[in-house]
Amino acid sequence: MATRRDSSRTKLGHGLAKVLGIKLHYRNPTGTEDLTRGESVFSVSSADTYVEEEPTVGEWLREIIPTGRQCALYFYNLFPFLQWIGRYNVQWLIGDLIAGITVGAVVVPQGMAYATLAGLAPQFGLYSSFMGVLIYWFFATSKDITIGPVAVMSTVTGNILASLAITNPEIPGHVIASALALICGSIIMFIGLIRAGWIVDFISLAAIAAYMTGSAINIACGQIPTMLGQTGFSTRDSTYLVIIHTLQYLPHCTIDAAMGLTALFMLYLIRSICSYGARRFPNRKKWWFFASTLRTVFVLLLYTMISWLVNRNHRSKPIFKILGTVPRGFQYAAVPTINTSIISAFASQIPVSVIVLLIEHIAIAKSFGRVNNYTINPSQELVAIGISNILGPFLGAYPATGSFSRTAIKSKAGVRTPFAGVITALVVLLAIYALTAVFFYIPSASLSAVIIHAVLDLITAPNTVYQFWRVSPLEVIIFFAGVLVTIFSSIENGIYTTIVVSVAVLLFRVVKAKGRFLGRVKVHSVIGDRLVNNDGKIGDGYGSISNDPDSATRNIFLPIEHNDGSNPQVNVVSPYPGIYIFRFSEGYNYPNANHYLDYMVATIFAETRRTNLDNYPRPGDRPWNDPGPRRGQVADDHSDRPTLKAIILDFSSVNNVDITSVQHLVDVRNQLDFYTSPNRVDWHMACINNRWTKRALASAGFGFPSPDDLALTRWKAIFSVAEIGGSSSAAAVAESREIERDMKRRLTGADIEAVRSEKNAGGDGITRQRDSRSESSEGGEFDKDLGSSKAYARQTAKVAVVHGLNRPLFHIDLTSALQSAIANVERRGELDPKGVGTEAI
């Protein structure tokens, strides 16, 4: 019943195609029936046939449409903590307690400092810190990341609030910051839910380094005036203007400079002492690490105590600027205010905010994942960031993402699982409810020193830039361009510049990709100064290379121009007169198809001649773009050049093709067929890695000889065959041979024992001699019969073709493609079969 229904559908489809003029068999230009299993144009008694089936749209849909199990796994993977929480143990808890408390001691002062950087009250930094570490562990795939306020995002938020304070003064700053966090978090969560985290990979390392370096310089320079107590100019101007104004206002420094400069000096002094102590006393390295980590807490507590001693009697008018009142608890917990006027106010800043949240977090997570031997899921990390920024604003938080400094501290403190974030959240919660009275006396200049000390570590070291130069000089130019734009314009423009230029360079490399013509080189394997034979034994010195074909030699294909860095003294020979091997270097798609093929055709025209030199008997028959020599002049003699016979395309670097690129190939094929008329060019494709690429090329008529070519009747198919598995594998054949030898020994030994028994039974010497000769003769006959017996005949491994017989011009490698091309050229009789290039390949 099902067969009849399928047959009816087929008939209906064929009838509809006929009405619409669709050629269903346009991919069968030879006019022959489709090959099926068991039919073959290639006949070898020991080889199994194989016909490769084309991929179908239904097959593609089955691959991309998730199954029920995959859907269930998708929802399960949204909560990665389920994979390890059931095996949580005391040892993990101890490591998480130490790391969580350590990070909590750092995030409290940093959170308040970064909130002031964002133009908000200090408590909003605590709210962001609390929600970030509390929510992240549910969705985390990284044990090291700490989400919370960061310097760059705080600066971006501060710039947005500063501009909106002028245009929309009626909207409180914290309302705008919470709305910004909610909108950006929703966008990022959506990107993560659709598993599109791969978009972050389009941002290069040079762009990230430029963004981090430029932002660190921008932030540090913007905090210097606060650290020195300078006022009277905006610290949110371009970095170069802030530097100029800072130098101009040096005479106006206040006593705040004493609190800021000495705090900054002490921070670096403690770090230097701890680094020296860790080197001097390596057995106490862990203690020195914790002392260095807590230096921020120690310095702030010290200067807070100094501030309390100085200002306790001057609360209303302190001698130097202090942090002031920090309300206890979550005073701004509420549903975030979202409306069109608020969204339209910062809509132009949403892209840069999303980019900052993405690249900083993912870059840090990937880096620490590689260092600590685990793999993160970028899409799931985006879900974690998104949900943290969606729920955070309900407690008054502003945009937060992964922090580099706190993540490094958490990793070195020995964190074991993401649950350490809960411990950190408890420390922050304690600070929000129990330590707000202490925060009142924190000097603002000391907080600026903390910010400067934290962000200067983000500047890319000169040695790293030099290593960039060694790898890719062009990307170093992109790096400096991003840094300079950040300094002379803004962080936002610096980010856009590096990303746009990086993508432009990538597209330029793809569009202007240049293929290479390859030649053949015979190479020998050498260990030290000795050649290696095929059996693995070391042979003669390589000073005198043997011509023995059994020696360990192989053919490789190198660019004829040696532009890959190979030794120019090595003689790369042309594959064969009139046969060209062309390799695509960076994929083959519509952006670069024209550039590839123009270069290929131009080179072929420069090195070959027309097959028919009298193709234009009269001057008027010539085309306008090939007018020939001037009147009275003789055309150039190119009779020494070969005619074009075959082109081998190396698809090893090509994964997918498209309509445009395939159409370019068809156009070039037609152009070259006209050039070689009345003959045709053979097109061989090697190293195709994708079934859809094979289908696309076969659809355009590649993969089999042209049906109009007389060579169909004298065409020679060359296929690559390989040993198949199972009972026909080499191991099975070897086992069969061993059984055969063992059986022969047993049977022969039984005959000998029978003769010995007869001798012991009696008989004269003549009889025994005759029997002995008979025994020898019969033994020889037995061996002969055994050797010729089909039952015990020596078996050989069974082989099968590697690629389908229905695509004989699709080859597994360049060697088989070249063999096929040469064999068919010689079969046509165009060249002397003993000519150049016919040696074994």
PDB file of C-alpha atoms in Angstrom, residues 222-481:
ATOM      1  CA  GLY A 222      39.582  59.898  34.474  1.00  0.00           C
ATOM      2  CA  GLN A 223      40.208  58.896  38.104  1.00  0.00           C
ATOM      3  CA  ILE A 224      43.448  60.820  38.562  1.00  0.00           C
ATOM      4  CA  PRO A 225      41.663  64.179  39.080  1.00  0.00           C
ATOM      5  CA  THR A 226      39.483  62.669  41.823  1.00  0.00           C
ATOM      6  CA  MET A 227      42.547  61.103  43.425  1.00  0.00           C
ATOM      7  CA  LEU A 228      44.285  64.522  43.410  1.00  0.00           C
ATOM      8  CA  GLY A 229      41.189  66.426  44.549  1.00  0.00           C
ATOM      9  CA  GLN A 230      40.950  68.435  41.327  1.00  0.00           C
ATOM     10  CA  THR A 231      37.639  69.974  40.249  1.00  0.00           C
ATOM     11  CA  GLY A 232      36.500  72.448  37.607  1.00  0.00           C
ATOM     12  CA  PHE A 233      36.504  70.248  34.503  1.00  0.00           C
ATOM     13  CA  SER A 234      34.712  67.145  33.244  1.00  0.00           C
ATOM     14  CA  THR A 235      36.481  63.829  33.715  1.00  0.00           C
ATOM     15  CA  ARG A 236      34.219  62.248  31.062  1.00  0.00           C
ATOM     16  CA  ASP A 237      35.751  64.120  28.160  1.00  0.00           C
ATOM     17  CA  SER A 238      38.086  62.369  25.730  1.00  0.00           C
ATOM     18  CA  THR A 239      41.131  60.936  27.439  1.00  0.00           C
ATOM     19  CA  TYR A 240      43.599  63.339  25.874  1.00  0.00           C
ATOM     20  CA  LEU A 241      41.527  66.323  27.098  1.00  0.00           C
ATOM     21  CA  VAL A 242      41.372  64.887  30.620  1.00  0.00           C
ATOM     22  CA  ILE A 243      45.174  64.512  30.617  1.00  0.00           C
ATOM     23  CA  ILE A 244      45.625  68.107  29.451  1.00  0.00           C
ATOM     24  CA  HIS A 245      43.196  69.451  32.053  1.00  0.00           C
ATOM     25  CA  THR A 246      44.794  67.377  34.803  1.00  0.00           C
ATOM     26  CA  LEU A 247      48.180  68.901  34.037  1.00  0.00           C
ATOM     27  CA  GLN A 248      46.683  72.383  33.882  1.00  0.00           C
ATOM     28  CA  TYR A 249      44.995  71.984  37.286  1.00  0.00           C
ATOM     29  CA  LEU A 250      47.997  70.551  39.130  1.00  0.00           C
ATOM     30  CA  PRO A 251      48.376  73.777  41.199  1.00  0.00           C
ATOM     31  CA  HIS A 252      44.789  73.251  42.418  1.00  0.00           C
ATOM     32  CA  CYS A 253      45.405  69.878  44.087  1.00  0.00           C
ATOM     33  CA  THR A 254      43.966  69.485  47.581  1.00  0.00           C
ATOM     34  CA  ILE A 255      44.730  67.368  50.636  1.00  0.00           C
ATOM     35  CA  ASP A 256      42.816  64.568  48.896  1.00  0.00           C
ATOM     36  CA  ALA A 257      46.008  63.952  46.917  1.00  0.00           C
ATOM     37  CA  ALA A 258      47.735  62.808  50.120  1.00  0.00           C
ATOM     38  CA  MET A 259      45.002  60.235  50.754  1.00  0.00           C
ATOM     39  CA  GLY A 260      44.983  59.081  47.128  1.00  0.00           C
ATOM     40  CA  LEU A 261      48.665  58.988  46.150  1.00  0.00           C
ATOM     41  CA  THR A 262      49.817  57.320  49.354  1.00  0.00           C
ATOM     42  CA  ALA A 263      47.021  54.724  49.046  1.00  0.00           C
ATOM     43  CA  LEU A 264      48.053  53.958  45.474  1.00  0.00           C
ATOM     44  CA  PHE A 265      51.698  53.715  46.513  1.00  0.00           C
ATOM     45  CA  MET A 266      50.814  51.383  49.373  1.00  0.00           C
ATOM     46  CA  LEU A 267      48.774  49.118  47.105  1.00  0.00           C
ATOM     47  CA  TYR A 268      51.716  48.621  44.751  1.00  0.00           C
ATOM     48  CA  LEU A 269      54.164  48.324  47.648  1.00  0.00           C
ATOM     49  CA  ILE A 270      52.183  45.520  49.294  1.00  0.00           C
ATOM     50  CA  ARG A 271      51.840  43.699  45.992  1.00  0.00           C
ATOM     51  CA  SER A 272      55.591  43.961  45.352  1.00  0.00           C
ATOM     52  CA  ILE A 273      56.443  42.707  48.830  1.00  0.00           C
ATOM     53  CA  CYS A 274      54.057  39.769  48.495  1.00  0.00           C
ATOM     54  CA  SER A 275      55.429  38.868  45.057  1.00  0.00           C
ATOM     55  CA  TYR A 276      58.980  38.924  46.417  1.00  0.00           C
ATOM     56  CA  GLY A 277      57.946  36.882  49.451  1.00  0.00           C
ATOM     57  CA  ALA A 278      56.286  34.243  47.249  1.00  0.00           C
ATOM     58  CA  ARG A 279      59.521  33.868  45.271  1.00  0.00           C
ATOM     59  CA  ARG A 280      61.726  33.982  48.354  1.00  0.00           C
ATOM     60  CA  PHE A 281      59.609  31.540  50.395  1.00  0.00           C
ATOM     61  CA  PRO A 282      57.860  29.264  47.872  1.00  0.00           C
ATOM     62  CA  ASN A 283      56.593  26.963  50.634  1.00  0.00           C
ATOM     63  CA  ARG A 284      54.510  29.911  51.922  1.00  0.00           C
ATOM     64  CA  LYS A 285      53.336  30.947  48.490  1.00  0.00           C
ATOM     65  CA  LYS A 286      49.643  30.490  49.339  1.00  0.00           C
ATOM     66  CA  TRP A 287      49.856  32.783  52.359  1.00  0.00           C
ATOM     67  CA  TRP A 288      51.599  35.475  50.351  1.00  0.00           C
ATOM     68  CA  PHE A 289      48.851  35.180  47.720  1.00  0.00           C
ATOM     69  CA  PHE A 290      46.070  35.795  50.250  1.00  0.00           C
ATOM     70  CA  ALA A 291      47.988  38.716  51.755  1.00  0.00           C
ATOM     71  CA  SER A 292      48.338  40.251  48.307  1.00  0.00           C
ATOM     72  CA  THR A 293      44.687  39.625  47.494  1.00  0.00           C
ATOM     73  CA  LEU A 294      43.448  41.349  50.648  1.00  0.00           C
ATOM     74  CA  ARG A 295      45.669  44.400  50.155  1.00  0.00           C
ATOM     75  CA  THR A 296      42.687  46.421  48.893  1.00  0.00           C
ATOM     76  CA  VAL A 297      40.704  45.650  52.042  1.00  0.00           C
ATOM     77  CA  PHE A 298      43.674  46.444  54.274  1.00  0.00           C
ATOM     78  CA  VAL A 299      44.437  49.783  52.579  1.00  0.00           C
ATOM     79  CA  LEU A 300      40.792  50.902  52.613  1.00  0.00           C
ATOM     80  CA  LEU A 301      40.389  49.939  56.271  1.00  0.00           C
ATOM     81  CA  LEU A 302      43.586  51.806  57.147  1.00  0.00           C
ATOM     82  CA  TYR A 303      42.577  54.978  55.326  1.00  0.00           C
ATOM     83  CA  THR A 304      39.018  54.708  56.613  1.00  0.00           C
ATOM     84  CA  MET A 305      40.394  54.675  60.138  1.00  0.00           C
ATOM     85  CA  ILE A 306      42.581  57.695  59.340  1.00  0.00           C
ATOM     86  CA  SER A 307      39.548  59.444  57.855  1.00  0.00           C
ATOM     87  CA  TRP A 308      37.500  58.675  60.974  1.00  0.00           C
ATOM     88  CA  LEU A 309      40.200  60.086  63.219  1.00  0.00           C
ATOM     89  CA  VAL A 310      40.428  63.245  61.115  1.00  0.00           C
ATOM     90  CA  ASN A 311      36.761  63.825  60.272  1.00  0.00           C
ATOM     91  CA  ARG A 312      34.812  62.454  63.226  1.00  0.00           C
ATOM     92  CA  ASN A 313      34.287  65.973  64.444  1.00  0.00           C
ATOM     93  CA  HIS A 314      33.715  67.330  60.925  1.00  0.00           C
ATOM     94  CA  ARG A 315      30.947  65.059  59.615  1.00  0.00           C
ATOM     95  CA  SER A 316      29.027  67.894  57.975  1.00  0.00           C
ATOM     96  CA  LYS A 317      32.133  69.484  56.455  1.00  0.00           C
ATOM     97  CA  PRO A 318      34.945  66.906  56.175  1.00  0.00           C
ATOM     98  CA  ILE A 319      38.527  68.012  55.597  1.00  0.00           C
ATOM     99  CA  PHE A 320      38.764  65.845  52.470  1.00  0.00           C
ATOM    100  CA  LYS A 321      36.036  64.270  50.387  1.00  0.00           C
ATOM    101  CA  ILE A 322      34.563  61.078  51.835  1.00  0.00           C
ATOM    102  CA  LEU A 323      32.018  58.546  50.573  1.00  0.00           C
ATOM    103  CA  GLY A 324      29.163  59.712  52.771  1.00  0.00           C
ATOM    104  CA  THR A 325      25.999  57.960  53.854  1.00  0.00           C
ATOM    105  CA  VAL A 326      25.364  54.472  52.444  1.00  0.00           C
ATOM    106  CA  PRO A 327      21.787  53.373  53.241  1.00  0.00           C
ATOM    107  CA  ARG A 328      21.342  50.056  54.995  1.00  0.00           C
ATOM    108  CA  GLY A 329      19.530  47.262  53.153  1.00  0.00           C
ATOM    109  CA  PHE A 330      17.892  47.238  49.733  1.00  0.00           C
ATOM    110  CA  GLN A 331      16.325  50.674  49.739  1.00  0.00           C
ATOM    111  CA  TYR A 332      15.687  50.756  45.974  1.00  0.00           C
ATOM    112  CA  ALA A 333      14.140  47.324  45.493  1.00  0.00           C
ATOM    113  CA  ALA A 334      11.237  47.756  43.078  1.00  0.00           C
ATOM    114  CA  VAL A 335       9.944  46.751  39.685  1.00  0.00           C
ATOM    115  CA  PRO A 336      12.152  48.507  37.099  1.00  0.00           C
ATOM    116  CA  THR A 337      10.544  51.361  35.217  1.00  0.00           C
ATOM    117  CA  ILE A 338      10.485  50.630  31.487  1.00  0.00           C
ATOM    118  CA  ASN A 339       8.751  52.844  28.946  1.00  0.00           C
ATOM    119  CA  THR A 340       9.353  54.151  25.464  1.00  0.00           C
ATOM    120  CA  SER A 341      10.780  57.466  26.622  1.00  0.00           C
ATOM    121  CA  ILE A 342      13.448  55.772  28.755  1.00  0.00           C
ATOM    122  CA  ILE A 343      14.331  53.234  26.066  1.00  0.00           C
ATOM    123  CA  SER A 344      14.524  55.878  23.339  1.00  0.00           C
ATOM    124  CA  ALA A 345      16.787  57.947  25.574  1.00  0.00           C
ATOM    125  CA  PHE A 346      19.585  55.341  25.571  1.00  0.00           C
ATOM    126  CA  ALA A 347      18.663  53.297  22.460  1.00  0.00           C
ATOM    127  CA  SER A 348      21.774  54.428  20.572  1.00  0.00           C
ATOM    128  CA  GLN A 349      23.968  53.107  23.403  1.00  0.00           C
ATOM    129  CA  ILE A 350      22.425  49.642  23.560  1.00  0.00           C
ATOM    130  CA  PRO A 351      24.757  48.060  20.937  1.00  0.00           C
ATOM    131  CA  VAL A 352      27.962  49.150  22.665  1.00  0.00           C
ATOM    132  CA  SER A 353      26.573  48.130  26.060  1.00  0.00           C
ATOM    133  CA  VAL A 354      25.721  44.656  24.777  1.00  0.00           C
ATOM    134  CA  ILE A 355      29.144  44.299  23.156  1.00  0.00           C
ATOM    135  CA  VAL A 356      30.937  45.283  26.361  1.00  0.00           C
ATOM    136  CA  LEU A 357      28.899  42.819  28.416  1.00  0.00           C
ATOM    137  CA  LEU A 358      29.563  40.060  25.891  1.00  0.00           C
ATOM    138  CA  ILE A 359      33.209  40.311  25.009  1.00  0.00           C
ATOM    139  CA  GLU A 360      34.606  40.952  28.461  1.00  0.00           C
ATOM    140  CA  HIS A 361      32.761  38.030  30.032  1.00  0.00           C
ATOM    141  CA  ILE A 362      33.319  35.485  27.258  1.00  0.00           C
ATOM    142  CA  ALA A 363      36.982  36.423  26.813  1.00  0.00           C
ATOM    143  CA  ILE A 364      37.636  35.978  30.537  1.00  0.00           C
ATOM    144  CA  ALA A 365      35.635  32.741  30.769  1.00  0.00           C
ATOM    145  CA  LYS A 366      37.424  31.141  27.810  1.00  0.00           C
ATOM    146  CA  SER A 367      40.822  32.207  29.116  1.00  0.00           C
ATOM    147  CA  PHE A 368      40.348  30.739  32.593  1.00  0.00           C
ATOM    148  CA  GLY A 369      38.657  27.652  31.170  1.00  0.00           C
ATOM    149  CA  ARG A 370      41.778  26.884  29.147  1.00  0.00           C
ATOM    150  CA  VAL A 371      44.053  27.597  32.112  1.00  0.00           C
ATOM    151  CA  ASN A 372      42.072  25.357  34.481  1.00  0.00           C
ATOM    152  CA  ASN A 373      41.315  22.583  31.970  1.00  0.00           C
ATOM    153  CA  TYR A 374      37.593  22.863  31.401  1.00  0.00           C
ATOM    154  CA  THR A 375      35.430  24.037  28.527  1.00  0.00           C
ATOM    155  CA  ILE A 376      32.758  26.692  28.792  1.00  0.00           C
ATOM    156  CA  ASN A 377      29.574  26.939  26.753  1.00  0.00           C
ATOM    157  CA  PRO A 378      29.507  30.518  25.379  1.00  0.00           C
ATOM    158  CA  SER A 379      25.774  30.391  24.697  1.00  0.00           C
ATOM    159  CA  GLN A 380      25.013  29.219  28.228  1.00  0.00           C
ATOM    160  CA  GLU A 381      27.281  31.935  29.619  1.00  0.00           C
ATOM    161  CA  LEU A 382      25.200  34.484  27.726  1.00  0.00           C
ATOM    162  CA  VAL A 383      22.092  33.038  29.360  1.00  0.00           C
ATOM    163  CA  ALA A 384      23.749  33.489  32.754  1.00  0.00           C
ATOM    164  CA  ILE A 385      24.715  37.109  32.038  1.00  0.00           C
ATOM    165  CA  GLY A 386      21.285  37.854  30.647  1.00  0.00           C
ATOM    166  CA  ILE A 387      19.328  36.469  33.593  1.00  0.00           C
ATOM    167  CA  SER A 388      21.655  38.199  36.077  1.00  0.00           C
ATOM    168  CA  ASN A 389      21.004  41.541  34.403  1.00  0.00           C
ATOM    169  CA  ILE A 390      17.267  40.877  34.099  1.00  0.00           C
ATOM    170  CA  LEU A 391      16.732  40.036  37.779  1.00  0.00           C
ATOM    171  CA  GLY A 392      19.331  42.434  39.200  1.00  0.00           C
ATOM    172  CA  PRO A 393      17.363  45.645  38.477  1.00  0.00           C
ATOM    173  CA  PHE A 394      14.544  44.434  40.748  1.00  0.00           C
ATOM    174  CA  LEU A 395      16.943  45.157  43.639  1.00  0.00           C
ATOM    175  CA  GLY A 396      18.365  48.308  42.062  1.00  0.00           C
ATOM    176  CA  ALA A 397      21.366  46.816  40.226  1.00  0.00           C
ATOM    177  CA  TYR A 398      22.912  48.323  37.104  1.00  0.00           C
ATOM    178  CA  PRO A 399      24.608  46.391  34.203  1.00  0.00           C
ATOM    179  CA  ALA A 400      27.128  43.792  35.401  1.00  0.00           C
ATOM    180  CA  THR A 401      29.384  41.241  33.741  1.00  0.00           C
ATOM    181  CA  GLY A 402      32.451  39.110  34.445  1.00  0.00           C
ATOM    182  CA  SER A 403      35.333  40.837  36.224  1.00  0.00           C
ATOM    183  CA  PHE A 404      38.895  39.984  35.225  1.00  0.00           C
ATOM    184  CA  SER A 405      40.566  40.926  38.523  1.00  0.00           C
ATOM    185  CA  ARG A 406      38.042  39.174  40.771  1.00  0.00           C
ATOM    186  CA  THR A 407      37.978  36.110  38.510  1.00  0.00           C
ATOM    187  CA  ALA A 408      41.768  35.844  38.742  1.00  0.00           C
ATOM    188  CA  ILE A 409      41.577  36.111  42.541  1.00  0.00           C
ATOM    189  CA  LYS A 410      38.838  33.495  42.707  1.00  0.00           C
ATOM    190  CA  SER A 411      40.810  31.085  40.526  1.00  0.00           C
ATOM    191  CA  LYS A 412      44.032  31.457  42.533  1.00  0.00           C
ATOM    192  CA  ALA A 413      42.141  31.102  45.806  1.00  0.00           C
ATOM    193  CA  GLY A 414      41.321  27.508  44.876  1.00  0.00           C
ATOM    194  CA  VAL A 415      37.638  27.705  44.008  1.00  0.00           C
ATOM    195  CA  ARG A 416      36.123  24.290  43.342  1.00  0.00           C
ATOM    196  CA  THR A 417      32.606  24.961  42.000  1.00  0.00           C
ATOM    197  CA  PRO A 418      30.387  27.918  40.979  1.00  0.00           C
ATOM    198  CA  PHE A 419      28.682  27.585  44.383  1.00  0.00           C
ATOM    199  CA  ALA A 420      31.403  29.877  45.749  1.00  0.00           C
ATOM    200  CA  GLY A 421      29.248  32.706  44.384  1.00  0.00           C
ATOM    201  CA  VAL A 422      26.697  32.028  47.116  1.00  0.00           C
ATOM    202  CA  ILE A 423      29.406  32.515  49.762  1.00  0.00           C
ATOM    203  CA  THR A 424      30.413  35.791  48.135  1.00  0.00           C
ATOM    204  CA  ALA A 425      26.761  36.876  48.069  1.00  0.00           C
ATOM    205  CA  LEU A 426      26.531  36.275  51.825  1.00  0.00           C
ATOM    206  CA  VAL A 427      29.611  38.451  52.409  1.00  0.00           C
ATOM    207  CA  VAL A 428      28.106  41.258  50.291  1.00  0.00           C
ATOM    208  CA  LEU A 429      24.775  40.869  52.087  1.00  0.00           C
ATOM    209  CA  LEU A 430      26.604  41.223  55.407  1.00  0.00           C
ATOM    210  CA  ALA A 431      28.237  44.418  54.153  1.00  0.00           C
ATOM    211  CA  ILE A 432      24.888  45.840  52.980  1.00  0.00           C
ATOM    212  CA  TYR A 433      23.240  45.322  56.376  1.00  0.00           C
ATOM    213  CA  ALA A 434      26.092  45.519  58.918  1.00  0.00           C
ATOM    214  CA  LEU A 435      28.945  47.639  57.554  1.00  0.00           C
ATOM    215  CA  THR A 436      27.233  50.656  56.021  1.00  0.00           C
ATOM    216  CA  ALA A 437      28.200  52.864  58.975  1.00  0.00           C
ATOM    217  CA  VAL A 438      31.875  52.118  58.316  1.00  0.00           C
ATOM    218  CA  PHE A 439      31.550  53.071  54.657  1.00  0.00           C
ATOM    219  CA  PHE A 440      30.670  56.659  55.601  1.00  0.00           C
ATOM    220  CA  TYR A 441      34.331  57.605  56.257  1.00  0.00           C
ATOM    221  CA  ILE A 442      35.937  55.943  53.213  1.00  0.00           C
ATOM    222  CA  PRO A 443      38.024  58.653  51.419  1.00  0.00           C
ATOM    223  CA  SER A 444      36.940  59.209  47.803  1.00  0.00           C
ATOM    224  CA  ALA A 445      40.578  59.690  46.766  1.00  0.00           C
ATOM    225  CA  SER A 446      41.468  56.274  48.192  1.00  0.00           C
ATOM    226  CA  LEU A 447      38.589  54.699  46.255  1.00  0.00           C
ATOM    227  CA  SER A 448      39.956  56.311  43.069  1.00  0.00           C
ATOM    228  CA  ALA A 449      43.357  54.825  43.902  1.00  0.00           C
ATOM    229  CA  VAL A 450      41.699  51.401  44.165  1.00  0.00           C
ATOM    230  CA  ILE A 451      40.111  51.864  40.724  1.00  0.00           C
ATOM    231  CA  ILE A 452      43.376  53.003  39.135  1.00  0.00           C
ATOM    232  CA  HIS A 453      45.252  50.107  40.704  1.00  0.00           C
ATOM    233  CA  ALA A 454      42.665  47.627  39.379  1.00  0.00           C
ATOM    234  CA  VAL A 455      42.394  48.908  35.807  1.00  0.00           C
ATOM    235  CA  LEU A 456      46.102  49.396  35.116  1.00  0.00           C
ATOM    236  CA  ASP A 457      46.484  45.611  35.162  1.00  0.00           C
ATOM    237  CA  LEU A 458      44.204  45.479  32.106  1.00  0.00           C
ATOM    238  CA  ILE A 459      46.713  47.305  29.906  1.00  0.00           C
ATOM    239  CA  THR A 460      48.299  44.950  27.383  1.00  0.00           C
ATOM    240  CA  ALA A 461      51.980  44.450  28.191  1.00  0.00           C
ATOM    241  CA  PRO A 462      54.574  45.509  25.576  1.00  0.00           C
ATOM    242  CA  ASN A 463      55.852  41.938  25.335  1.00  0.00           C
ATOM    243  CA  THR A 464      52.334  40.759  24.431  1.00  0.00           C
ATOM    244  CA  VAL A 465      52.102  43.410  21.728  1.00  0.00           C
ATOM    245  CA  TYR A 466      55.457  42.253  20.371  1.00  0.00           C
ATOM    246  CA  GLN A 467      54.187  38.682  20.230  1.00  0.00           C
ATOM    247  CA  PHE A 468      51.146  39.971  18.330  1.00  0.00           C
ATOM    248  CA  TRP A 469      53.559  41.572  15.877  1.00  0.00           C
ATOM    249  CA  ARG A 470      55.391  38.305  15.417  1.00  0.00           C
ATOM    250  CA  VAL A 471      52.132  36.518  14.637  1.00  0.00           C
ATOM    251  CA  SER A 472      50.279  39.125  12.566  1.00  0.00           C
ATOM    252  CA  PRO A 473      51.713  42.641  12.028  1.00  0.00           C
ATOM    253  CA  LEU A 474      48.460  43.832  10.467  1.00  0.00           C
ATOM    254  CA  GLU A 475      46.499  43.107  13.637  1.00  0.00           C
ATOM    255  CA  VAL A 476      48.954  45.157  15.679  1.00  0.00           C
ATOM    256  CA  ILE A 477      47.991  48.132  13.522  1.00  0.00           C
ATOM    257  CA  ILE A 478      44.334  47.383  14.345  1.00  0.00           C
ATOM    258  CA  PHE A 479      45.279  47.207  18.026  1.00  0.00           C
ATOM    259  CA  PHE A 480      46.924  50.624  18.052  1.00  0.00           C
ATOM    260  CA  ALA A 481      44.111  52.096  15.966  1.00  0.00           C
TER     261      ALA A 481
END
